Amino acid sequence: MSRLLTRSGMAHILAGMFLLVFMTMVSHAAPPARTHHTEDGFRNIYAFERPGMSNFLKWRLERMGKDHPSQEDYLFPLADNNPAFLRGNREMNTLTWVGHSTLFVQLRGQNILTDPHFSRRASPVSWAGPERVTPPGIALKDLPPVDIVLISHDHYDHLDRETIVNLHRREGGEDTLFLVPLKLKSWFEDLGVRNVVEMDWWEEYDAKGLRMICTPMHHWSKRTLFAENETLWAGWAVDTGEFRFIFLGDCGYSPIYRDIGDELGPFDLAAIPIGAYEPRWFMRNQHVNPAEAVQVHLDLRARRSVGIHWGTFILTDEPLDEPPLSLMLARERRNLPPEDFFILRHGETIVLE
């Protein structure tokens, strides 16, 4: 009897050890889903209510009864830039605003392009949709070879097929690394772009000596009629070890930026959208206004911020030249000096100290 009990005890011990090993293997192979994952896509960490189709139609009907400036009413002079300087520079950190959310950033000898858009329209078709009011501040052909491309999400004013094809063709190979949010890799592969790394929020990647962090962003995604939130949206933090930069391609306001600031801040420079925000009843959860952009700047604990996502496409109801003026007033209300949250002209390059 004692021998039988001993064998039984040993069997239970071995079974327990096997179960423990099996559970460990399962947990490593399939980590539990994160809170922003859903069965068919993704969601925001904080409450997000996006107006539906009826609200969209209401907005469009309201616009029909109002007098809005046309493209011809705006003139944003381009800055003189020096492509030869950018092509030869591998020492200084620089920032160039191409337009909208497209930035050319040089950090630690690496050339980075954010949400590249050089096409005439932000649209799935070439004959309709928002048309570019201001041309790119610097032509794609004049940029030096691009080492890293950062994509924030799949909306047409941030992910442009024609630009991606032309950029990939121009680079002539797989040297350019594309960093994209989850579920967007296949879109690039369908275009023949293979050097693509797909990342989830808070994941990190060592890209050519730079620490790249995919950060949350309060927004949404939709590229086709029935594909809402099937791909992830994100911001990107870049840490050189000496300089920290964060790019927020497009965002509404939520406490998520405090979370990012607490986790990754302070930042030396943040690129924060300041345009496409009216009417507030329709846009407030999707796009920050300048006052909210200033709060994002403070939440991120950014030393300096640059305003993007304005002056290029007419997407919403506010005048295209209003965001800089509203930013100035919001900055004054928070007692921030102009150099803490500034704007650039299309094509303007500055050296980042």
C-alpha angles and dihedrals in degrees: 000000000000090000089051092050090049092052090047091050091049090050091053091048092050091046090051092049091049091050091049092050091046093050090048091051091049094048091051094046097046115022115196115274116265120245093253092057120093132185092266104022141318144313139192121270092230125048113289126183114184117193112250132227093283090056091048091053090047090053093049091049091050090052091054090065095051134077110239127184115256128225090264090061092069131072120176108178114223119238120242108252135186112226090179090060092050092047092051098040118103098140110055127062109237140178125206123182109216093177142283105008095336112114129170107211128182113200125169092341095310123118112222128187122193124207092338113216120165100148129111095245138033093222144099089247132050096224102054142027134063110342124211111260095186121038119234109287089230127018120246090237091058095055119098118245109301116232100183134020120197119203120194102187145326104269113126096245089057105033111043118182096203092051093048091050092048092045093050091046091048093051088051099211147012100302094105113083117214116204112196138168120258120298095018098093094085091055089060093043089055086060092051095258107138106166094082128137116197117206142186127219113292094011117133133213132187103228112184093321096319123111106230119193124190105219133195119260129192102238141083142242136232130150101162132035097262103030104085115162093350090126125049126250121213151163124231130228119196120197119188093177089252102043131038121203129177128193121201106186098189131345150158120219124273137136089269091096091060087053090052092047091050093047103039108010158144098069127198091211135010127191105213128178116241104172144068096051110128135133092036094204088063103031107034096097093043107041131028118228119223094269091053090044088059089052090051088052090054094043092053090049089231118177090207134004134195123210116234137165096063142092097033112074129023100233105148143016107278117094110268092238095048101085096072091050092047089047090054091053093045090049092051091050089056093043093242118153116237093251091060093066113016141162132225133213117248106278095014117144125201131182113238112223 
